[in-house]
CSV table of C-alpha atoms in Angstrom, one decimal:
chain,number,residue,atom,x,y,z
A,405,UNK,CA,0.0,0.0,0.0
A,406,UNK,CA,1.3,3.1,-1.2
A,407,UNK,CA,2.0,6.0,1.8
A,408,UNK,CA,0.0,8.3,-0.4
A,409,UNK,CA,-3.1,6.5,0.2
A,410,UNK,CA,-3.1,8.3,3.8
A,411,UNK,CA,-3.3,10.9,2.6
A,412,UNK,CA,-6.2,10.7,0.1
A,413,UNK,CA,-9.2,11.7,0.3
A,414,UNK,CA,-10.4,7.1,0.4
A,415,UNK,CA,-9.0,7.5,3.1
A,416,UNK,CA,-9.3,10.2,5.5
A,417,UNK,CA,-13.0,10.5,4.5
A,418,UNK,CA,-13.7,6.6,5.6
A,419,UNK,CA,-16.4,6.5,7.9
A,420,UNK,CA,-14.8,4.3,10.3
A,421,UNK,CA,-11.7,6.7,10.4
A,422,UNK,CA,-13.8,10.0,10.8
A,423,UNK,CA,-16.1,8.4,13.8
A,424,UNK,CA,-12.3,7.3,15.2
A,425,UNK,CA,-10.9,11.0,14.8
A,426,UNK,CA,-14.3,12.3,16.0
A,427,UNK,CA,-14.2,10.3,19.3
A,428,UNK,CA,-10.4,11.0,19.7
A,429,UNK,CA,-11.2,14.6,19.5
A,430,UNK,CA,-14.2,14.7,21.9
A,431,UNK,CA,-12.9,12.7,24.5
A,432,UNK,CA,-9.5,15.1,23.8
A,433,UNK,CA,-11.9,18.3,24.6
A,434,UNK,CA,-13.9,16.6,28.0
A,435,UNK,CA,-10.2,16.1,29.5
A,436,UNK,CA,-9.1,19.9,28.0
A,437,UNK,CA,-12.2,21.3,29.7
A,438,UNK,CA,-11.2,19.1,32.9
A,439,UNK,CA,-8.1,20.7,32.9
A,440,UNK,CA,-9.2,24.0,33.0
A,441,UNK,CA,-11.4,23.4,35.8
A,442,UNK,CA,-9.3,25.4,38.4
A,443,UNK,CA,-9.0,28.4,36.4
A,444,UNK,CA,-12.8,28.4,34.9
A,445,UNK,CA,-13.5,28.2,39.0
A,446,UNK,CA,-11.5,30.6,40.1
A,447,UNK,CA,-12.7,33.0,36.6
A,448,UNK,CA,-16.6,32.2,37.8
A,449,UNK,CA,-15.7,33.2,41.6
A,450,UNK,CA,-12.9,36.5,40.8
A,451,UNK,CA,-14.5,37.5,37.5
A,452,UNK,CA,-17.8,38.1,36.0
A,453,UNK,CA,-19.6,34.9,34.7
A,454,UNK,CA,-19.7,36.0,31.0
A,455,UNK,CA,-15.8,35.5,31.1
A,456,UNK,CA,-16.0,32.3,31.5
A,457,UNK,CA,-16.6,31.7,27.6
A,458,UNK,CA,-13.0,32.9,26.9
A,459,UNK,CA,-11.6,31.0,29.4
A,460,UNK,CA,-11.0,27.0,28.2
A,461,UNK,CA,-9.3,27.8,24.9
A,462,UNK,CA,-7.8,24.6,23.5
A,463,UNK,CA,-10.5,22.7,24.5
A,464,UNK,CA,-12.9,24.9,22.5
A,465,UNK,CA,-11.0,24.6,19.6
A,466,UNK,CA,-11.2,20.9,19.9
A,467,UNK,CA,-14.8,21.4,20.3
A,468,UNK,CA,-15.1,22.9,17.6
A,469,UNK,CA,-13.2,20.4,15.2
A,470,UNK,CA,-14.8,17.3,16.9
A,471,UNK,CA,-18.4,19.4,15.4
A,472,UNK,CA,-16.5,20.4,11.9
A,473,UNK,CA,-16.4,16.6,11.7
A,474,UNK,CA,-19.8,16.0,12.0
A,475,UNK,CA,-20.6,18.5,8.9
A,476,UNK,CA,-18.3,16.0,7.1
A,477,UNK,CA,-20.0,12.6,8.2
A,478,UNK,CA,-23.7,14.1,7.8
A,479,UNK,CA,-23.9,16.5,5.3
A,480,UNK,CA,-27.1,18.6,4.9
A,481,UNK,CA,-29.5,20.6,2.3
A,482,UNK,CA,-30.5,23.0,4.6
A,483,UNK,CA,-29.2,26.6,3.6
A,484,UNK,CA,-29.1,27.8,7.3
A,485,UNK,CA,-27.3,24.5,8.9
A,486,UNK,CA,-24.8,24.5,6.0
A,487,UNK,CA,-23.6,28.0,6.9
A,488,UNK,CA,-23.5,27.1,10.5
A,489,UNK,CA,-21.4,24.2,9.6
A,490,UNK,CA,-19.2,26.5,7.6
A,491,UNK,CA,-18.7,28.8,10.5
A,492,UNK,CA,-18.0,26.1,12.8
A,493,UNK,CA,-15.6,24.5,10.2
A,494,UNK,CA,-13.6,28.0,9.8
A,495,UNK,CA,-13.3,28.2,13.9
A,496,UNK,CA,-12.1,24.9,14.2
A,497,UNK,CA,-9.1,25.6,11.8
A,498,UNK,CA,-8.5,29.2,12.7
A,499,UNK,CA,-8.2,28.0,16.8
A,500,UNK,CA,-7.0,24.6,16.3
A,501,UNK,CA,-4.2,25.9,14.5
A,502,UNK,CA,-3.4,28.6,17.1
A,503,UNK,CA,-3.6,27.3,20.4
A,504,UNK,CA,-2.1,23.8,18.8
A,505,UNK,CA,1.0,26.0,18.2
A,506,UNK,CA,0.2,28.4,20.4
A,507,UNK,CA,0.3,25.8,23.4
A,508,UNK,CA,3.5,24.2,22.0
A,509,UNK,CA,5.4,27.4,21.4
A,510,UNK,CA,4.5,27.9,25.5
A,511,UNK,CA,5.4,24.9,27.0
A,512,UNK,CA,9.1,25.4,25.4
A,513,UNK,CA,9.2,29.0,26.3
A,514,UNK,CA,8.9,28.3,29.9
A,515,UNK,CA,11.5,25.4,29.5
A,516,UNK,CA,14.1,28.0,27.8
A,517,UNK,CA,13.5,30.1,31.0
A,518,UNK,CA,14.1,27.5,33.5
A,519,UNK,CA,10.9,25.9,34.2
A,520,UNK,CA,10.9,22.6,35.3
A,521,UNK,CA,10.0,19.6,32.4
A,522,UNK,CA,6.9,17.4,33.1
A,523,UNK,CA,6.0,14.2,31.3
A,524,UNK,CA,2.5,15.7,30.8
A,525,UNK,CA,4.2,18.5,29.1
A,526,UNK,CA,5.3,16.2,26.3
A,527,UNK,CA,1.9,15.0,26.0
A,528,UNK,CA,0.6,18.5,25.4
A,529,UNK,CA,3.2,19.1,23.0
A,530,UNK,CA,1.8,15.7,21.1
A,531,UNK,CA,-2.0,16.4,21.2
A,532,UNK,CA,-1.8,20.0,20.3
A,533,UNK,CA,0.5,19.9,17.4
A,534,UNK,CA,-2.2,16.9,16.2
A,535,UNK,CA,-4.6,19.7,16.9
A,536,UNK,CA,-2.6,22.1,14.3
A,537,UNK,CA,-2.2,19.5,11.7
A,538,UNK,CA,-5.4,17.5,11.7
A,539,UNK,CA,-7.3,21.0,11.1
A,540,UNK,CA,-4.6,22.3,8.3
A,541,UNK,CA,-5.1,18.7,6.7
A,542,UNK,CA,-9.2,18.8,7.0
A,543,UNK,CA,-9.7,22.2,5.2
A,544,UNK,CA,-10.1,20.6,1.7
A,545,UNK,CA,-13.3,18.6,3.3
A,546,UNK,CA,-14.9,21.2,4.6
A,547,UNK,CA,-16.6,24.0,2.9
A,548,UNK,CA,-16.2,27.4,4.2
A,549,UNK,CA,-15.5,30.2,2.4
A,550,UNK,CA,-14.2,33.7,3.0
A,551,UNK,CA,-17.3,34.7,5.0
A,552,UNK,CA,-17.2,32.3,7.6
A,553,UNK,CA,-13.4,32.8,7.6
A,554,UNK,CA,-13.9,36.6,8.7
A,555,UNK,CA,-16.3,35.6,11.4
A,556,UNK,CA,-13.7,33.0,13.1
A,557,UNK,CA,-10.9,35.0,12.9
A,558,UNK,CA,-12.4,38.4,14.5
A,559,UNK,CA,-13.6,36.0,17.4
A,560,UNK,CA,-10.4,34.5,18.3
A,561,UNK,CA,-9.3,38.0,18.1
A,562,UNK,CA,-11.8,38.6,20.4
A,563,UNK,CA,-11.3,35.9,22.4
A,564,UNK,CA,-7.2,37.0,22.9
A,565,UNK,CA,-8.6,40.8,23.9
A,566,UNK,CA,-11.0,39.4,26.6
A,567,UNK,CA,-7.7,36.9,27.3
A,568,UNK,CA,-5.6,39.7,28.0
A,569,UNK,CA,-7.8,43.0,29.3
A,570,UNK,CA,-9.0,41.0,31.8
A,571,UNK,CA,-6.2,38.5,32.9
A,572,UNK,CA,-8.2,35.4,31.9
A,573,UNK,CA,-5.5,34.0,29.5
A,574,UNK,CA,-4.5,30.3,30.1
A,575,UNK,CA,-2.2,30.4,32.9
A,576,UNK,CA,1.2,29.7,32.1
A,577,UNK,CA,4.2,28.3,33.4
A,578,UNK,CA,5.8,30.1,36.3
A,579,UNK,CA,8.7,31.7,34.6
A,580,UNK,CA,6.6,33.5,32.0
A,581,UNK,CA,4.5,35.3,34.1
A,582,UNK,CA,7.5,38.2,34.1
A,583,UNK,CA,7.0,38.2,30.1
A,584,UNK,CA,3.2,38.6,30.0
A,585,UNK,CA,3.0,41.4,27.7
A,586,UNK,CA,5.9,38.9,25.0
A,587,UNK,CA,3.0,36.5,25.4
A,588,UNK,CA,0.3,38.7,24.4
A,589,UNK,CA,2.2,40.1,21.7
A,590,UNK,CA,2.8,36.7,20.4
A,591,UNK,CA,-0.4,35.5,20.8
A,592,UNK,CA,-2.0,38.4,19.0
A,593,UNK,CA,0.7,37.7,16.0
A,594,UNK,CA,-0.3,34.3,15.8
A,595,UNK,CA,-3.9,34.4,15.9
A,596,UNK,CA,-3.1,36.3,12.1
A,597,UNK,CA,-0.8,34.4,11.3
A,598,UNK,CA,-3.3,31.0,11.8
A,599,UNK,CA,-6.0,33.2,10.2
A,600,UNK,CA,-3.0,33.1,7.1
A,601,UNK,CA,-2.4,29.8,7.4
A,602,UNK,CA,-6.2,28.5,7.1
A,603,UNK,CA,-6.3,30.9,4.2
A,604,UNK,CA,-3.7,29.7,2.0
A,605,UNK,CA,-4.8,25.9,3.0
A,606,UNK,CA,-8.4,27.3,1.8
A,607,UNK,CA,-7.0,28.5,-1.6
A,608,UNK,CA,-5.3,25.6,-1.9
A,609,UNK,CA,-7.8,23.3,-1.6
A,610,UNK,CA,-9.6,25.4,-4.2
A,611,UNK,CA,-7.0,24.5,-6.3
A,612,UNK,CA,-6.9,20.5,-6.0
């Protein structure tokens, strides 16, 4: 069997596969919401409730891949549910990509300043860069256009401003919190640079 053949559309558009990746990616976001439960309780008794939305980050973007899927096992007729789908498709890529790398790009940061290495740190590193390329590699199944694009990228920009006006951003590893400001600046640049990046896999798609 050819290596190519995994990458085809046979094969990543199997049922069997997409129930697998669905259920990977669902039982992925209960344990992601899980571990945000300290900081979405501390956010619900410090903060006011509505913040709690921008709180849980990754696992949101999982959520919202683990739905993108189900636009791809079930597709519908209806006008108004496909454009929901399309919505939901865009966020998934858009977020998945960022916090995949966004989490990654953290958990070496605070290494490379002296923080302490942690065996579930190397699991993070494993399930969010499968966040990042599982979304960039699902683009050319789903079907969003520029629209829906617009709409997921100016919420996760949203999401970063609520993040860091109101100190709700995921917290971080000890040794960053002196370099909060290099954080927000980076995650700003990366939310447009995953906006980019789902952009150019978009086009590209087109293309094939």
């Amino acid at each position: 069997m050819a290596l190519s053949f995994f990458w085809s559309r046979e094969f990543l558009t199997n049922r069997y596969f997409l129930w697998l990746l669905f259920w990977c990616n669902a039982l992925g976001t209960v344990y992601g919401y899980i571990w945000y439960g300290e900081q979405m309780k501390w956010t619900l008794a410090h903060q006011p409730a509505w913040q709690i939305v921008f709180v849980p980050d990754s696992p949101t973007a999982s959520l919202f891949f683990t739905l993108a899927l189900l636009w791809v096992l079930y597709p519908v007729k209806s006008v108004v549910l496909q454009r929901i789908g399309h919505v939901i498709q865009a966020l998934a890529v858009v977020t998945s990509v960022k916090y995949g790398v966004w989490a990654v790009a953290i958990i070496f940061a605070g290494w490379s300043q002296g923080g302490a290495q942690h065996w579930q740190d190397w699991m993070l590193i494993a399930s969010h860069s499968a966040m990042a390329i599982e979304a960039l590699i699902y683009v050319r199944f789903f079907g969003f256009r520029w629209g829906a694009l617009i709409v997921a990228g100016l919420w996760t920009l949203l999401n970063d401003t609520m993040d860091y006006t109101y100190d709700i951003y995921p917290w971080l590893p000890a040794t960053l919190y002196n370099h909060v400001q290099a954080v927000r600046n980076f995650t700003f640049t990366l939310t447009i640079a995953s906006i980019l990046a789902a952009w150019l896999a978009l086009k590209q798609a087109k293309r094939a």
